[in-house]
Amino acid sequence: MPWYRHLDAATADGARTIERLEALRAKLDAVGPPPRNLDSTLVLATWNIREFDSPKYGSRLPEALQYMAEIIDRFDILAIQEVHQNREALDELRRLLGPYWDYLLTDVTIGARGNNERMAFLYDSRKLRLGGLAGEVVLPPIKNQPVEQPYRTPYLVEFKAGWTRFVLASVHAQWGAGKKDDPQRVAEIDAVAGFLEKRIIGPDAWSRNVILLGDFNIFDDSDPGLAALARHGFVVPEAIRNLGGTNITRDRIYDQIAFHRDSDRLDTTGRGGVIDFFDTVFLDDDEATYVPQMGNAYATTASGSARRDSRRFYRDWRTHQMSDHYPLWVELTIDYSGEYLKRKQRGEA
């Protein structure tokens, strides 16, 4: 469980945070992942945490990090996109989660394309062990000619958990022209998936099991970006299909978790989901409460005129406290001891 000792119900902020945490916990109990354990299943998730933690709308409030920790505590490992250079919020998040939690991250991608962002994996070290491989995807040249690289470098890390091992590849595909058939974005997804497909073939492959996850900016089931994943053998489990979107309006399936498996030790349990949270924290009815934290920009535009739609500003501001994406999760089986004993019994192991 996350740390709660510092919460002070005698203050307005503390009382509100506790009340909202209780509502969030009740929702997670009802629709979130099942209770975690150390040896039979693993809850894998991906979350694009909006500009984490950029000062664009000010630093995240302590209560926002508390809510995020409450959600992340239901996972065993989380791939995070849009992590910025300042790590104070990430370090505080890890502190709230407790001493067993750790993270790995890339360097930031400098420039307008990468938006000074990086990838991170936040995980429970009691459950997962590093497998040895960690790196960033660099697409190879074609006929000695350099090729276009992804806007944000995908991050590969090999993990071991229970009786299984796998490589996680976290991506954040470019937005492009903002349409589902954007050729540059589709080409980027195709190139990364094709590269990974080739790297898991042959006797010296890192691992036969690769999970490609993150923010693909895929619009819907007919998006050619999703077809590009399938073309290279990456399959989205049934458990997380047809869940609705992972964006705030729940109409875009931007975030995905896709499996390329060549083993009998990488199965889902059939459970997965999307965790929306703005019906429990940073509610519409809370707008007036956060006016001091939003500052002058809540009432006044950058040009100095009175802001006409403060509700719209508040709804955007709260996505910089939590995110404009919802986390997507899926549960995996990691205990294959029963199958192993059966093979032993048959003389096959």
XYZ file of C-alpha atoms in Angstrom:
349
model
C 0.000 0.000 0.000
C 1.183 3.584 -0.611
C 2.271 5.784 2.278
C -0.579 7.643 4.008
C 0.975 8.671 7.305
C 1.658 12.259 6.202
C -2.013 12.913 5.362
C -3.605 15.285 7.882
C -7.386 15.122 8.130
C -7.339 18.318 10.224
C -6.497 20.382 7.132
C -8.830 21.069 4.207
C -6.373 19.623 1.681
C -5.745 16.544 3.804
C -9.438 15.896 4.459
C -10.261 16.242 0.763
C -7.390 13.966 -0.260
C -8.496 11.262 2.165
C -12.093 11.500 0.990
C -11.059 11.287 -2.656
C -8.697 8.396 -1.929
C -11.521 6.442 -0.345
C -13.675 6.971 -3.452
C -10.798 6.042 -5.754
C -9.995 2.905 -3.739
C -13.637 1.827 -3.880
C -13.646 2.242 -7.643
C -10.379 0.336 -8.065
C -11.747 -2.474 -5.917
C -14.803 -2.660 -8.172
C -13.302 -2.298 -11.652
C -9.532 -2.341 -11.287
C -7.043 -5.193 -11.318
C -7.566 -8.046 -8.840
C -5.423 -8.058 -5.681
C -1.750 -8.523 -6.486
C 0.307 -11.517 -5.392
C 3.981 -12.383 -5.586
C 4.059 -15.647 -7.492
C 1.095 -16.537 -9.722
C 0.051 -13.483 -11.771
C 1.489 -10.169 -12.894
C -0.380 -6.951 -13.658
C 1.244 -5.055 -16.528
C 0.154 -1.515 -17.409
C 0.979 1.430 -19.623
C 0.187 5.071 -18.915
C 1.025 8.233 -20.798
C 1.280 10.642 -17.856
C 0.909 14.048 -19.418
C 4.172 16.031 -19.401
C 5.426 14.338 -16.243
C 6.569 16.640 -14.710
C 6.722 19.742 -16.873
C 6.202 23.183 -15.268
C 3.776 24.204 -18.031
C 0.826 24.405 -15.617
C 2.929 24.334 -12.468
C 4.242 21.279 -10.652
C 1.820 18.541 -9.689
C 0.138 18.926 -6.340
C 1.025 16.444 -3.593
C -2.542 15.125 -3.663
C -2.276 14.398 -7.411
C 0.817 12.254 -6.803
C -1.038 10.527 -3.962
C -3.898 9.601 -6.317
C -1.456 8.424 -8.968
C 0.360 6.247 -6.427
C -2.969 4.720 -5.382
C -3.633 3.693 -8.980
C -0.108 2.480 -9.730
C -0.034 0.381 -6.557
C -2.578 -1.907 -8.248
C 0.047 -2.753 -10.915
C 3.270 -4.764 -10.732
C 4.989 -2.851 -13.520
C 4.057 0.297 -15.406
C 5.459 1.685 -18.655
C 5.298 5.486 -18.492
C 5.525 7.843 -21.454
C 6.124 11.626 -21.410
C 8.561 11.643 -18.499
C 10.448 14.947 -18.547
C 13.986 15.727 -17.439
C 13.039 16.817 -13.926
C 12.666 13.623 -11.878
C 11.367 15.100 -8.631
C 7.760 13.988 -9.249
C 8.883 10.502 -10.327
C 11.049 10.176 -7.231
C 8.183 11.315 -5.004
C 5.881 8.829 -6.694
C 8.354 6.039 -5.984
C 8.653 7.165 -2.366
C 4.888 7.076 -1.921
C 4.735 3.560 -3.376
C 7.254 2.237 -0.858
C 10.802 0.857 -0.657
C 10.299 -2.132 -2.975
C 9.479 0.039 -5.969
C 12.182 1.078 -8.426
C 12.418 2.557 -11.891
C 14.484 2.490 -15.074
C 14.433 5.285 -17.603
C 16.034 6.557 -20.784
C 17.683 9.890 -21.349
C 15.414 12.604 -22.722
C 14.982 13.023 -26.472
C 16.149 16.566 -27.126
C 14.388 18.817 -29.630
C 10.929 19.614 -30.914
C 10.284 16.096 -32.204
C 10.988 14.378 -28.912
C 9.616 17.255 -26.801
C 12.356 16.636 -24.212
C 10.544 13.466 -23.109
C 11.712 10.003 -22.114
C 10.365 6.576 -21.222
C 10.351 4.890 -17.825
C 9.468 1.548 -16.295
C 8.244 1.723 -12.692
C 8.096 -1.718 -11.069
C 7.819 -3.722 -7.856
C 11.253 -5.286 -7.365
C 9.805 -8.081 -5.221
C 7.975 -9.342 -8.271
C 10.270 -8.576 -11.182
C 13.971 -9.061 -11.810
C 16.030 -7.551 -14.590
C 16.915 -10.050 -17.299
C 20.089 -8.301 -18.454
C 18.966 -6.535 -21.626
C 18.274 -2.809 -21.603
C 18.560 -0.474 -24.552
C 16.948 1.933 -26.961
C 15.794 1.064 -30.470
C 17.932 2.463 -33.288
C 16.640 1.409 -36.685
C 19.422 0.035 -38.938
C 20.399 1.683 -42.227
C 19.107 0.361 -45.540
C 21.851 -0.236 -48.118
C 24.209 1.941 -46.068
C 21.740 4.808 -46.092
C 20.436 6.147 -42.754
C 16.715 5.736 -42.140
C 14.226 7.991 -40.387
C 14.354 7.288 -36.658
C 11.316 7.339 -34.335
C 10.568 10.776 -32.912
C 10.965 9.353 -29.399
C 13.370 6.448 -28.996
C 11.555 3.238 -27.933
C 12.882 1.645 -24.746
C 13.598 -2.086 -24.400
C 14.105 -3.895 -21.099
C 14.103 -7.631 -20.384
C 12.374 -8.784 -17.196
C 11.952 -12.064 -15.368
C 8.908 -12.805 -13.226
C 7.987 -16.159 -11.788
C 8.384 -18.825 -14.443
C 8.453 -16.461 -17.396
C 10.680 -13.887 -19.027
C 9.883 -11.248 -21.615
C 11.091 -8.034 -23.213
C 9.007 -4.899 -22.779
C 9.287 -2.292 -25.520
C 7.750 1.047 -24.568
C 6.859 3.440 -27.378
C 5.336 6.855 -27.891
C 4.517 7.228 -31.572
C 4.480 10.624 -33.215
C 1.178 12.504 -33.501
C 1.833 13.496 -37.093
C -1.022 15.295 -38.835
C -3.540 14.229 -36.193
C -5.485 11.767 -38.335
C -5.718 8.020 -38.113
C -4.144 7.322 -41.494
C -1.194 9.673 -41.031
C 1.516 8.042 -43.187
C 4.467 9.122 -41.059
C 2.994 7.702 -37.864
C 1.977 4.446 -39.537
C 5.460 4.120 -41.064
C 7.041 4.666 -37.640
C 4.882 1.991 -35.991
C 5.543 -0.386 -38.892
C 9.311 0.152 -38.719
C 9.546 -0.409 -34.947
C 7.306 -3.505 -34.996
C 9.214 -4.908 -37.981
C 12.563 -4.330 -36.271
C 11.423 -6.128 -33.128
C 9.954 -9.008 -35.115
C 13.336 -9.649 -36.745
C 15.229 -9.394 -33.461
C 13.319 -12.248 -31.834
C 14.119 -14.741 -34.599
C 17.132 -17.044 -34.407
C 18.966 -19.060 -31.768
C 20.613 -16.051 -30.121
C 17.492 -13.897 -29.816
C 17.063 -11.909 -26.601
C 13.723 -13.488 -25.871
C 10.950 -15.157 -27.830
C 8.406 -13.054 -25.975
C 8.162 -9.335 -26.688
C 5.420 -7.019 -25.459
C 5.107 -3.752 -27.346
C 3.189 -1.204 -25.313
C 2.624 2.493 -24.934
C 0.996 5.407 -26.717
C 0.690 4.568 -30.416
C -1.765 7.394 -31.173
C -4.017 4.779 -32.764
C -7.493 6.184 -33.333
C -9.751 3.137 -33.665
C -9.905 -0.504 -34.737
C -9.648 0.436 -38.419
C -6.492 2.500 -37.897
C -3.650 1.315 -40.188
C -1.269 1.635 -37.238
C -3.062 -1.268 -35.576
C -2.833 -3.227 -38.823
C 0.925 -2.577 -38.887
C 1.300 -4.204 -35.476
C -0.696 -7.249 -36.603
C 1.313 -7.513 -39.820
C 4.434 -8.135 -37.744
C 2.825 -10.674 -35.429
C 1.884 -8.401 -32.520
C -1.523 -9.307 -31.121
C -3.650 -7.274 -28.721
C -5.197 -9.697 -26.172
C -8.939 -10.182 -26.220
C -9.086 -8.975 -22.606
C -8.226 -5.394 -23.609
C -10.068 -5.114 -26.901
C -13.359 -3.254 -27.158
C -12.868 -1.432 -23.846
C -13.433 2.032 -25.231
C -10.749 4.662 -25.549
C -7.853 5.468 -23.246
C -8.172 9.220 -23.780
C -10.260 11.442 -21.544
C -13.290 11.379 -23.832
C -12.941 7.573 -24.193
C -13.239 7.697 -28.004
C -9.617 6.995 -29.069
C -7.655 3.797 -28.438
C -4.329 5.614 -28.393
C -2.687 3.265 -25.896
C -2.113 -0.415 -26.630
C -0.433 -3.540 -25.245
C 0.467 -6.010 -28.012
C 2.107 -9.427 -27.612
C 4.511 -11.269 -29.903
C 4.889 -14.662 -28.267
C 6.741 -17.786 -29.266
C 6.467 -19.653 -26.010
C 3.991 -21.454 -23.796
C 4.958 -19.143 -20.930
C 3.353 -15.856 -21.847
C -0.393 -15.982 -21.373
C -2.978 -13.533 -20.094
C -5.560 -14.507 -17.508
C -8.349 -12.920 -19.560
C -8.507 -9.875 -17.287
C -7.671 -6.318 -18.293
C -9.108 -2.844 -18.341
C -8.884 0.929 -18.526
C -8.932 2.951 -15.301
C -10.699 6.295 -15.631
C -10.462 8.517 -12.585
C -12.090 11.923 -13.057
C -15.304 10.647 -11.514
C -13.440 10.212 -8.206
C -10.649 12.830 -8.157
C -10.445 16.438 -9.426
C -14.191 16.400 -9.964
C -16.037 19.016 -12.011
C -17.604 20.170 -8.738
C -14.115 20.758 -7.306
C -13.315 23.557 -9.737
C -13.716 26.381 -7.221
C -11.540 24.531 -4.711
C -8.509 24.658 -6.993
C -8.731 28.293 -8.128
C -5.776 29.314 -5.898
C -3.627 26.496 -7.320
C -4.527 27.421 -10.920
C -3.348 30.979 -10.377
C -4.104 34.060 -12.439
C -4.329 32.069 -15.673
C -7.663 30.655 -14.512
C -9.333 34.045 -14.881
C -7.038 35.839 -17.328
C -5.683 34.802 -20.732
C -2.058 35.258 -21.795
C -3.100 38.465 -23.607
C -4.529 39.904 -20.381
C -8.204 39.644 -21.257
C -10.800 37.977 -19.057
C -11.082 34.244 -19.686
C -14.560 33.364 -20.957
C -14.476 29.622 -20.402
C -12.882 28.944 -17.028
C -14.441 25.475 -16.857
C -12.530 24.467 -19.978
C -9.308 25.803 -18.434
C -9.922 23.808 -15.255
C -10.561 20.602 -17.188
C -7.309 21.080 -19.077
C -5.411 22.027 -15.894
C -6.495 18.860 -14.122
C -5.060 16.736 -16.959
C -1.695 18.288 -16.090
C -2.286 17.129 -12.513
C -3.312 13.591 -13.459
C -3.182 13.007 -17.233
C -5.127 13.270 -20.470
C -4.736 9.496 -20.864
C -6.089 6.710 -18.684
C -3.888 3.738 -17.755
C -4.438 0.467 -19.614
C -3.681 -2.821 -17.843
C -3.665 -6.551 -18.481
C -3.009 -9.477 -16.150
C -0.486 -12.198 -17.070
C 0.074 -15.702 -15.785
C 3.610 -16.230 -14.425
C 3.258 -19.542 -12.548
C 3.844 -22.495 -14.864
C 5.008 -24.938 -12.203
C 2.004 -27.214 -12.756
C 2.711 -27.535 -16.473
C 6.385 -28.199 -15.716
C 5.540 -31.043 -13.348
C 3.289 -32.602 -15.965
C 6.129 -32.495 -18.498
C 8.425 -34.060 -15.907
C 5.865 -36.782 -15.402
C 5.808 -37.475 -19.142
C 9.613 -37.459 -19.308
C 9.646 -34.278 -21.424
C 11.553 -32.054 -18.980
